[in-house]
Amino acid sequence: MQMRNVFAMSRFGPAVLALAAAMSMSSAAVAADGDLDPTFGTGGFTLTGLTTAGFELPAKPIVQPDGKILICSNVASGGPSGTDFFIARFNPDGSPDASFDFDGQVTIDFASRNDGCNALALQSDGKIVAIGSSSDATPNSDFAVARLDADGSLDPTFGAGAGTVIVPFDLGGNNNDTAGAVAMQPDGKILVAGWTEAATNNVDFAVVRLLPDGTRDTTFNATGRVTVAFDFPGTGGTDQADAVMVDDAGRIILGGVAETQLNSFDFALVRLLPNGQLDHNFNADGRATIAFDLGATMSELSYQSILTRDGRIVMVGAADTGSGTTTNNDVAIARVLPDGSLDGSFGIGGKVVVPFDLVTNGGDVATGVVEDGAGRFVIVGAALIDDVNFYDRSVALRLKANGDLDSSFGSFGKKTYSFGGDSDLATGVVIQGTQPVLTGLTMSGTDSDDFVARVEVDMIFADGFD
């Protein structure tokens, strides 16, 4: 049996997505919060021009201090390696940044292996850390890390001059290890998190800490690597991390999912001390699970987590709310206090569920979240509108700090985007100035491309009567 990967694109539908046509925009004079910003790109969005873009994990974009936007995914290499890391940088207006490897795009190959970029981090010196997975012909996948200088060239001071590092865990089964998230510590050390196959069909949270030169930090659990298992009895033991965060005390928080019943998952969190040991001041043993348990499968999947400015944790994903044997996934959000308990001041008991249901029992999922300057949460993802494609429309919603839908955004707090292709999926969101920037993949036929879009906010006085 193959190892189950609850974050694989099979959870979303097609493995690659793309975009073919523009959508019309209303003028700024009548723009509303959530509308695409016509001053960005062409009609509010821009494309990389790829036809073979792809990804496995929701990848959060980055906005640099100068307003430039970084995204990552993977792209078919045309050679024996199959796919390579793909990184693109855009100017603040959505145009390609020609100062980034001349055309705004960089591909990275790890020794002719099959590579995919899943996350980015920006160092304080402007260098860019890209992480994901790299697999050989076995296939045996490992954590893959690359560091770029600001101009897009590989950094020769990282990875013994190569600019790239491969980190294996190789603990069992098919030795499949996947990195899905990255965070920078204030001291310049790099945290890379994901999951490792501990045994056949048994997967654990995994995190490695690297020194600024790319070598493992042996002050972190002696080997630089930590694995954490939930392993509830009677399950296959599939536990996967999709987020890594560092709080003000230097503690390391991992977000993801844990298999709590056979083939049924809950949101899951782990907190580690700076030395890599479980922090027993977090939910008694350093681990916590959040169950919604609303529908047929009693299953929830988290796809991204963030730390709020006041130290709480917001997790987003999907929860099954269907009845009987019918599955109906809706957007699910949870907020957790620093001690690991649910935040009762958010939603109902710390949890919020938002349906789009563009078709009966249509699947909805949240894949990205960001806190804006007003303390609201902008959440992006995708929704199903027919029985042909798994996900057809990118979606966004905005919640007030207490978890209520913000009715000043879109239509009663929700917004749906169609970019003219057969399918599209927003996978990440970040704030540029005050405006949310959405990124993801779209598909028309067999062609797939990355998109970047910017939306309007605080447009109630756009006519100038403020």
Short mmCIF file of C-alpha atoms in Angstrom, two decimals:
data_model
loop_
_atom_site.label_atom_id
_atom_site.label_comp_id
_atom_site.label_asym_id
_atom_site.label_seq_id
_atom_site.Cartn_x
_atom_site.Cartn_y
_atom_site.Cartn_z
CA MET A 1 0.00 0.00 0.00
CA GLN A 2 1.15 3.51 -0.69
CA MET A 3 1.49 6.02 2.10
CA ARG A 4 -1.55 8.26 2.36
CA ASN A 5 -0.85 11.95 1.86
CA VAL A 6 -3.78 14.00 3.08
CA PHE A 7 -2.32 17.17 1.57
CA ALA A 8 -1.71 15.73 -1.91
CA MET A 9 -3.47 17.36 -4.80
CA SER A 10 -5.84 14.39 -4.89
CA ARG A 11 -7.52 16.18 -1.97
CA PHE A 12 -8.15 19.15 -4.24
CA GLY A 13 -8.75 17.35 -7.52
CA PRO A 14 -6.50 17.84 -10.57
CA ALA A 15 -2.79 17.86 -9.82
CA VAL A 16 -2.22 21.00 -11.80
CA LEU A 17 -4.41 24.00 -12.52
CA ALA A 18 -4.21 26.98 -14.96
CA LEU A 19 -5.74 30.20 -16.30
CA ALA A 20 -6.72 31.32 -19.79
CA ALA A 21 -8.92 34.41 -19.78
CA ALA A 22 -9.48 37.68 -17.98
CA MET A 23 -12.57 38.69 -16.08
CA SER A 24 -14.30 42.05 -16.30
CA MET A 25 -13.92 44.58 -13.52
CA SER A 26 -16.09 47.40 -12.30
CA SER A 27 -14.48 50.81 -12.03
CA ALA A 28 -12.77 51.99 -8.86
CA ALA A 29 -15.59 54.45 -8.33
CA VAL A 30 -18.01 51.60 -7.60
CA ALA A 31 -15.48 49.10 -6.26
CA ALA A 32 -16.30 47.20 -3.10
CA ASP A 33 -14.18 45.31 -0.60
CA GLY A 34 -13.24 41.99 -2.16
CA ASP A 35 -13.37 43.15 -5.78
CA LEU A 36 -10.25 42.62 -7.85
CA ASP A 37 -8.07 45.74 -8.01
CA PRO A 38 -7.95 46.91 -11.66
CA THR A 39 -4.68 48.76 -11.06
CA PHE A 40 -2.88 45.43 -10.48
CA GLY A 41 -1.71 43.35 -13.42
CA THR A 42 -4.41 43.14 -16.08
CA GLY A 43 -7.87 43.54 -14.60
CA GLY A 44 -6.66 42.73 -11.10
CA PHE A 45 -4.47 39.70 -11.68
CA THR A 46 -1.35 38.51 -13.45
CA LEU A 47 0.03 35.18 -14.69
CA THR A 48 3.50 33.69 -14.94
CA GLY A 49 2.96 32.42 -18.49
CA LEU A 50 3.60 28.78 -17.61
CA THR A 51 1.64 25.90 -19.11
CA THR A 52 2.90 23.16 -16.76
CA ALA A 53 2.71 24.74 -13.31
CA GLY A 54 1.81 22.49 -10.40
CA PHE A 55 1.91 22.17 -6.63
CA GLU A 56 1.20 19.81 -3.79
CA LEU A 57 0.71 22.10 -0.80
CA PRO A 58 -0.91 25.46 -0.28
CA ALA A 59 2.00 27.89 -0.63
CA LYS A 60 1.77 31.24 1.14
CA PRO A 61 3.15 34.14 -0.91
CA ILE A 62 5.54 36.73 0.49
CA VAL A 63 5.48 40.50 0.21
CA GLN A 64 8.92 42.04 0.56
CA PRO A 65 9.40 45.34 2.42
CA ASP A 66 9.60 47.08 -0.99
CA GLY A 67 6.17 45.70 -1.95
CA LYS A 68 7.43 43.08 -4.39
CA ILE A 69 5.62 39.73 -4.33
CA LEU A 70 7.24 36.28 -4.26
CA ILE A 71 5.46 33.02 -5.10
CA CYS A 72 6.59 29.43 -5.53
CA SER A 73 5.29 26.19 -7.04
CA ASN A 74 6.78 23.60 -9.36
CA VAL A 75 7.13 23.38 -13.11
CA ALA A 76 7.75 20.53 -15.53
CA SER A 77 11.45 20.52 -16.32
CA GLY A 78 11.33 18.80 -19.70
CA GLY A 79 14.20 16.59 -18.57
CA PRO A 80 14.72 13.42 -16.52
CA SER A 81 14.02 15.21 -13.24
CA GLY A 82 10.31 15.66 -14.06
CA THR A 83 9.67 18.87 -12.11
CA ASP A 84 11.78 21.63 -10.57
CA PHE A 85 11.26 24.36 -7.99
CA PHE A 86 9.68 27.43 -9.58
CA ILE A 87 9.95 30.86 -7.95
CA ALA A 88 8.63 34.12 -9.41
CA ARG A 89 8.86 37.72 -8.25
CA PHE A 90 6.50 40.52 -9.25
CA ASN A 91 6.73 44.26 -8.90
CA PRO A 92 4.15 45.89 -6.59
CA ASP A 93 1.87 46.52 -9.59
CA GLY A 94 1.88 42.86 -10.67
CA SER A 95 4.37 43.14 -13.52
CA PRO A 96 7.31 40.68 -13.67
CA ASP A 97 10.39 41.89 -11.79
CA ALA A 98 13.19 41.94 -14.36
CA SER A 99 15.79 42.37 -11.59
CA PHE A 100 15.02 38.82 -10.47
CA ASP A 101 17.05 36.59 -12.83
CA PHE A 102 16.26 38.96 -15.76
CA ASP A 103 12.69 37.77 -16.38
CA GLY A 104 11.26 37.51 -12.86
CA GLN A 105 11.40 33.72 -12.77
CA VAL A 106 13.82 31.12 -11.40
CA THR A 107 13.83 27.33 -11.58
CA ILE A 108 15.95 25.17 -9.27
CA ASP A 109 16.92 21.55 -9.87
CA PHE A 110 18.24 19.34 -7.07
CA ALA A 111 20.70 17.01 -8.83
CA SER A 112 18.24 15.87 -11.54
CA ARG A 113 15.69 14.79 -8.94
CA ASN A 114 11.92 15.41 -8.99
CA ASP A 115 11.44 18.64 -7.04
CA GLY A 116 8.51 20.74 -5.85
CA CYS A 117 8.55 24.02 -3.92
CA ASN A 118 5.94 24.32 -1.17
CA ALA A 119 6.85 27.43 0.85
CA LEU A 120 9.04 30.52 1.04
CA ALA A 121 10.61 32.65 3.75
CA LEU A 122 12.40 35.97 3.53
CA GLN A 123 15.49 36.60 5.61
CA SER A 124 16.16 39.99 7.18
CA ASP A 125 19.04 40.49 4.72
CA GLY A 126 16.75 39.99 1.72
CA LYS A 127 17.83 36.45 0.90
CA ILE A 128 15.03 34.04 -0.03
CA VAL A 129 14.62 30.55 1.44
CA ALA A 130 12.58 28.09 -0.64
CA ILE A 131 11.59 24.68 0.71
CA GLY A 132 9.76 21.61 -0.53
CA SER A 133 10.49 18.03 -1.44
CA SER A 134 12.93 16.29 -3.73
CA SER A 135 12.65 12.65 -4.74
CA ASP A 136 14.91 10.22 -6.52
CA ALA A 137 13.98 7.35 -8.84
CA THR A 138 13.17 4.97 -5.96
CA PRO A 139 11.07 7.12 -5.24
CA ASN A 140 12.45 8.32 -1.93
CA SER A 141 11.56 11.92 -1.13
CA ASP A 142 13.48 14.20 1.21
CA PHE A 143 13.21 17.73 2.55
CA ALA A 144 14.72 20.14 0.02
CA VAL A 145 15.94 23.64 0.88
CA ALA A 146 17.40 26.31 -1.39
CA ARG A 147 18.55 29.83 -0.65
CA LEU A 148 18.65 32.60 -3.20
CA ASP A 149 20.30 35.98 -3.16
CA ALA A 150 18.00 38.93 -3.80
CA ASP A 151 18.76 38.81 -7.54
CA GLY A 152 17.49 35.22 -7.84
CA SER A 153 20.88 33.49 -8.02
CA LEU A 154 21.66 30.57 -5.73
CA ASP A 155 23.51 31.70 -2.60
CA PRO A 156 27.04 30.18 -2.55
CA THR A 157 27.29 30.70 1.23
CA PHE A 158 24.52 28.14 1.76
CA GLY A 159 24.79 24.37 1.41
CA ALA A 160 28.58 24.10 1.09
CA GLY A 161 28.61 26.38 -1.95
CA ALA A 162 25.73 24.73 -3.81
CA GLY A 163 22.98 26.99 -2.54
CA THR A 164 20.83 23.89 -1.91
CA VAL A 165 20.50 21.32 0.87
CA ILE A 166 18.71 17.96 0.97
CA VAL A 167 17.67 16.72 4.42
CA PRO A 168 16.64 13.07 4.73
CA PHE A 169 14.84 11.58 7.72
CA ASP A 170 14.64 8.04 6.22
CA LEU A 171 12.97 6.45 9.22
CA GLY A 172 11.00 3.65 7.56
CA GLY A 173 8.55 2.48 4.95
CA ASN A 174 9.43 4.07 1.62
CA ASN A 175 11.43 6.81 3.38
CA ASN A 176 9.13 9.51 2.05
CA ASP A 177 9.74 12.88 3.70
CA THR A 178 7.99 16.09 2.59
CA ALA A 179 8.64 19.65 3.74
CA GLY A 180 5.59 21.90 3.65
CA ALA A 181 6.40 24.99 5.73
CA VAL A 182 9.30 27.24 6.68
CA ALA A 183 9.91 29.96 9.27
CA MET A 184 12.86 32.14 10.18
CA GLN A 185 14.01 32.50 13.77
CA PRO A 186 15.23 35.94 14.90
CA ASP A 187 18.78 34.52 15.17
CA GLY A 188 18.80 33.56 11.49
CA LYS A 189 18.23 29.84 12.00
CA ILE A 190 15.81 28.20 9.57
CA LEU A 191 12.94 25.94 10.64
CA VAL A 192 11.54 23.57 8.02
CA ALA A 193 8.51 21.43 8.87
CA GLY A 194 6.44 18.75 7.21
CA TRP A 195 6.18 15.02 7.73
CA THR A 196 8.21 11.85 7.60
CA GLU A 197 7.26 8.24 6.97
CA ALA A 198 8.11 6.45 10.21
CA ALA A 199 6.91 3.05 8.96
CA THR A 200 4.77 1.78 6.10
CA ASN A 201 1.59 3.90 6.07
CA ASN A 202 2.63 5.60 9.31
CA VAL A 203 3.51 9.30 9.09
CA ASP A 204 4.64 11.75 11.77
CA PHE A 205 5.14 15.49 12.13
CA ALA A 206 8.75 16.37 11.29
CA VAL A 207 10.85 19.51 11.67
CA VAL A 208 14.51 20.29 11.08
CA ARG A 209 16.43 23.37 12.19
CA LEU A 210 19.28 24.59 10.04
CA LEU A 211 22.05 27.02 10.84
CA PRO A 212 22.40 30.03 8.51
CA ASP A 213 24.93 28.10 6.39
CA GLY A 214 22.50 25.22 5.80
CA THR A 215 24.03 22.70 8.21
CA ARG A 216 21.84 21.08 10.86
CA ASP A 217 21.68 22.75 14.25
CA THR A 218 22.77 20.09 16.74
CA THR A 219 21.48 22.15 19.68
CA PHE A 220 18.04 21.18 18.41
CA ASN A 221 17.39 17.65 19.72
CA ALA A 222 21.09 16.73 19.15
CA THR A 223 20.54 15.84 15.48
CA GLY A 224 18.81 19.01 14.30
CA ARG A 225 15.64 17.00 13.63
CA VAL A 226 12.49 16.27 15.63
CA THR A 227 9.54 14.00 14.91
CA VAL A 228 6.25 14.00 16.81
CA ALA A 229 3.62 11.26 16.61
CA PHE A 230 -0.01 11.39 17.72
CA ASP A 231 -0.64 7.72 16.80
CA PHE A 232 -4.15 7.28 18.16
CA PRO A 233 -5.02 3.59 18.67
CA GLY A 234 -6.84 1.92 15.81
CA THR A 235 -5.64 4.40 13.19
CA GLY A 236 -3.04 4.27 10.46
CA GLY A 237 -1.08 6.93 12.30
CA THR A 238 -1.04 9.61 9.58
CA ASP A 239 0.02 12.91 11.18
CA GLN A 240 1.20 15.72 8.91
CA ALA A 241 2.38 19.29 9.58
CA ASP A 242 1.56 22.09 7.14
CA ALA A 243 2.70 25.11 9.17
CA VAL A 244 5.58 26.18 11.41
CA MET A 245 5.59 29.31 13.58
CA VAL A 246 7.84 30.85 16.23
CA ASP A 247 6.24 32.70 19.14
CA ASP A 248 7.68 35.59 21.14
CA ALA A 249 9.19 33.16 23.66
CA GLY A 250 11.08 31.32 20.92
CA ARG A 251 8.83 28.27 21.15
CA ILE A 252 8.10 26.43 17.91
CA ILE A 253 4.49 25.70 16.92
CA LEU A 254 3.58 23.14 14.27
CA GLY A 255 0.10 23.03 12.74
CA GLY A 256 -1.46 20.27 10.67
CA VAL A 257 -3.66 17.21 11.03
CA ALA A 258 -3.70 14.03 13.06
CA GLU A 259 -5.54 10.81 12.28
CA THR A 260 -7.73 10.41 15.35
CA GLN A 261 -9.95 7.64 13.96
CA LEU A 262 -9.24 5.31 11.06
CA ASN A 263 -9.26 7.48 7.92
CA SER A 264 -10.65 10.41 9.93
CA PHE A 265 -8.59 13.50 10.79
CA ASP A 266 -8.69 16.47 13.16
CA PHE A 267 -6.81 19.75 13.19
CA ALA A 268 -3.62 19.21 15.19
CA LEU A 269 -1.02 21.37 16.93
CA VAL A 270 2.37 20.71 18.51
CA ARG A 271 4.48 23.13 20.54
CA LEU A 272 8.18 22.57 21.10
CA LEU A 273 10.62 24.30 23.37
CA PRO A 274 13.54 26.03 21.63
CA ASN A 275 15.67 22.91 22.19
CA GLY A 276 13.17 20.71 20.33
CA GLN A 277 11.54 19.05 23.33
CA LEU A 278 7.74 18.92 23.67
CA ASP A 279 6.41 21.83 25.72
CA HIS A 280 4.23 20.31 28.43
CA ASN A 281 2.75 23.71 29.26
CA PHE A 282 0.83 23.40 25.99
CA ASN A 283 -2.26 21.24 26.52
CA ALA A 284 -0.42 19.15 29.15
CA ASP A 285 1.81 17.15 26.77
CA GLY A 286 2.74 19.57 23.98
CA ARG A 287 0.09 18.27 21.56
CA ALA A 288 -3.52 19.24 20.89
CA THR A 289 -6.24 18.19 18.47
CA ILE A 290 -9.34 20.15 17.45
CA ALA A 291 -12.41 18.20 16.35
CA PHE A 292 -15.43 19.64 14.56
CA ASP A 293 -17.13 16.21 14.07
CA LEU A 294 -20.13 17.58 12.19
CA GLY A 295 -20.66 15.22 9.27
CA ALA A 296 -20.52 11.80 7.71
CA THR A 297 -16.77 11.23 7.90
CA MET A 298 -16.21 13.11 11.19
CA SER A 299 -13.10 14.43 9.49
CA GLU A 300 -11.38 17.81 9.23
CA LEU A 301 -8.26 18.82 7.35
CA SER A 302 -6.17 21.86 8.22
CA TYR A 303 -4.16 23.45 5.41
CA GLN A 304 -2.57 26.51 7.01
CA SER A 305 -2.05 28.05 10.44
CA ILE A 306 -0.83 31.47 11.56
CA LEU A 307 0.09 33.21 14.79
CA THR A 308 -1.91 36.36 15.44
CA ARG A 309 -0.24 39.49 16.73
CA ASP A 310 -1.46 38.70 20.26
CA GLY A 311 -0.06 35.15 20.19
CA ARG A 312 -3.17 33.12 19.40
CA ILE A 313 -3.22 30.46 16.67
CA VAL A 314 -5.67 30.52 13.76
CA MET A 315 -6.06 27.33 11.71
CA VAL A 316 -8.01 27.01 8.46
CA GLY A 317 -9.10 24.09 6.32
CA ALA A 318 -12.24 22.06 5.69
CA ALA A 319 -14.74 20.17 7.82
CA ASP A 320 -17.28 17.60 6.66
CA THR A 321 -20.79 18.82 7.53
CA GLY A 322 -22.70 16.30 5.41
CA SER A 323 -25.51 14.11 6.67
CA GLY A 324 -25.77 10.34 6.48
CA THR A 325 -23.19 9.02 4.05
CA THR A 326 -23.05 12.25 2.01
CA THR A 327 -19.88 14.28 2.35
CA ASN A 328 -20.16 18.07 2.26
CA ASN A 329 -16.94 19.88 3.11
CA ASP A 330 -17.21 23.50 4.26
CA VAL A 331 -14.59 26.08 5.16
CA ALA A 332 -13.50 25.51 8.76
CA ILE A 333 -11.59 27.88 11.04
CA ALA A 334 -10.40 27.41 14.63
CA ARG A 335 -8.66 29.81 17.01
CA VAL A 336 -6.53 28.44 19.83
CA LEU A 337 -5.19 30.18 22.93
CA PRO A 338 -1.48 30.07 23.81
CA ASP A 339 -2.12 27.26 26.32
CA GLY A 340 -3.55 24.98 23.60
CA SER A 341 -7.23 25.37 24.50
CA LEU A 342 -9.88 26.65 22.12
CA ASP A 343 -10.57 30.39 22.27
CA GLY A 344 -14.17 30.76 23.45
CA SER A 345 -14.29 34.39 22.32
CA PHE A 346 -14.08 33.28 18.68
CA GLY A 347 -17.09 31.90 16.83
CA ILE A 348 -18.84 29.13 18.73
CA GLY A 349 -16.46 27.63 21.24
CA GLY A 350 -13.44 28.71 19.23
CA LYS A 351 -14.66 27.36 15.89
CA VAL A 352 -16.33 28.79 12.77
CA VAL A 353 -17.77 26.93 9.77
CA VAL A 354 -18.62 28.81 6.57
CA PRO A 355 -20.39 27.12 3.63
CA PHE A 356 -20.22 28.41 0.08
CA ASP A 357 -22.25 25.48 -1.33
CA LEU A 358 -22.30 26.78 -4.88
CA VAL A 359 -23.74 23.38 -5.78
CA THR A 360 -25.65 20.99 -3.54
CA ASN A 361 -23.17 19.34 -1.16
CA GLY A 362 -20.40 21.15 -3.03
CA GLY A 363 -16.97 20.90 -1.48
CA ASP A 364 -15.48 24.10 -0.03
CA VAL A 365 -11.99 24.42 1.41
CA ALA A 366 -9.79 27.10 2.97
CA THR A 367 -6.12 26.91 2.09
CA GLY A 368 -4.72 30.23 3.25
CA VAL A 369 -5.25 32.85 5.97
CA VAL A 370 -3.77 36.20 6.93
CA GLU A 371 -4.50 38.75 9.66
CA ASP A 372 -4.92 42.25 8.30
CA GLY A 373 -4.03 45.53 9.99
CA ALA A 374 -7.52 45.83 11.50
CA GLY A 375 -7.32 42.42 13.17
CA ARG A 376 -9.67 40.80 10.64
CA PHE A 377 -8.90 37.47 9.00
CA VAL A 378 -8.85 37.14 5.23
CA ILE A 379 -9.22 33.50 4.22
CA VAL A 380 -8.90 32.05 0.73
CA GLY A 381 -9.56 28.69 -0.88
CA ALA A 382 -11.85 27.14 -3.45
CA ALA A 383 -15.37 25.86 -4.06
CA LEU A 384 -17.01 23.30 -6.31
CA ILE A 385 -19.73 24.44 -8.73
CA ASP A 386 -20.38 21.28 -10.76
CA ASP A 387 -19.71 17.56 -10.87
CA VAL A 388 -16.96 17.76 -13.49
CA ASN A 389 -14.05 19.48 -11.76
CA PHE A 390 -13.19 19.04 -8.10
CA TYR A 391 -12.69 22.75 -7.54
CA ASP A 392 -13.92 25.38 -9.98
CA ARG A 393 -13.79 28.78 -8.28
CA SER A 394 -11.34 30.57 -6.05
CA VAL A 395 -13.06 31.99 -2.99
CA ALA A 396 -12.29 34.45 -0.22
CA LEU A 397 -14.01 35.47 2.97
CA ARG A 398 -13.28 37.95 5.71
CA LEU A 399 -13.98 37.41 9.38
CA LYS A 400 -14.10 39.98 12.13
CA ALA A 401 -11.81 39.40 15.09
CA ASN A 402 -14.63 37.58 16.92
CA GLY A 403 -15.18 35.15 14.03
CA ASP A 404 -18.32 36.77 12.57
CA LEU A 405 -18.45 37.18 8.81
CA ASP A 406 -17.60 40.77 7.84
CA SER A 407 -20.57 41.85 5.73
CA SER A 408 -18.61 44.76 4.23
CA PHE A 409 -16.51 42.26 2.24
CA GLY A 410 -17.93 40.78 -0.95
CA SER A 411 -21.48 39.51 -0.54
CA PHE A 412 -22.21 39.18 3.18
CA GLY A 413 -18.57 38.44 3.92
CA LYS A 414 -17.83 36.08 1.03
CA LYS A 415 -16.48 36.49 -2.48
CA THR A 416 -16.13 34.10 -5.42
CA TYR A 417 -13.64 34.58 -8.26
CA SER A 418 -13.66 33.08 -11.74
CA PHE A 419 -10.60 33.65 -13.91
CA GLY A 420 -12.11 32.15 -17.05
CA GLY A 421 -10.50 28.72 -16.89
CA ASP A 422 -12.03 25.34 -16.19
CA SER A 423 -10.78 25.30 -12.60
CA ASP A 424 -8.88 27.51 -10.24
CA LEU A 425 -7.74 27.25 -6.64
CA ALA A 426 -6.44 30.06 -4.45
CA THR A 427 -3.76 28.59 -2.21
CA GLY A 428 -2.28 31.53 -0.34
CA VAL A 429 -2.90 35.09 0.79
CA VAL A 430 -0.73 37.88 2.15
CA ILE A 431 -1.20 41.59 2.84
CA GLN A 432 0.51 44.15 0.58
CA GLY A 433 0.16 47.49 2.34
CA THR A 434 -3.51 47.17 3.26
CA GLN A 435 -4.66 44.98 0.34
CA PRO A 436 -4.86 41.19 0.28
CA VAL A 437 -2.87 39.46 -2.48
CA LEU A 438 -4.19 36.03 -3.50
CA THR A 439 -2.07 33.41 -5.25
CA GLY A 440 -2.79 29.98 -6.63
CA LEU A 441 -3.07 27.80 -9.70
CA THR A 442 -5.60 27.72 -12.50
CA MET A 443 -6.32 25.30 -15.34
CA SER A 444 -7.79 25.39 -18.81
CA GLY A 445 -7.75 21.97 -20.43
CA THR A 446 -4.31 20.49 -19.82
CA ASP A 447 -2.53 23.86 -19.42
CA SER A 448 -1.75 25.14 -15.95
CA ASP A 449 -0.36 28.40 -14.65
CA ASP A 450 0.28 30.32 -11.43
CA PHE A 451 -1.79 33.43 -10.78
CA VAL A 452 -1.39 36.44 -8.50
CA ALA A 453 -4.38 38.71 -7.81
CA ARG A 454 -4.96 41.76 -5.62
CA VAL A 455 -8.28 42.74 -4.09
CA GLU A 456 -9.73 46.03 -2.95
CA VAL A 457 -10.33 46.82 0.72
CA ASP A 458 -11.90 49.68 2.67
CA MET A 459 -13.65 50.92 -0.48
CA ILE A 460 -16.76 52.30 1.18
CA PHE A 461 -15.42 55.82 0.60
CA ALA A 462 -13.91 55.11 -2.84
CA ASP A 463 -15.98 57.93 -4.31
CA GLY A 464 -13.94 60.37 -2.29
CA PHE A 465 -16.53 61.22 0.37
CA ASP A 466 -14.40 60.19 3.32
#
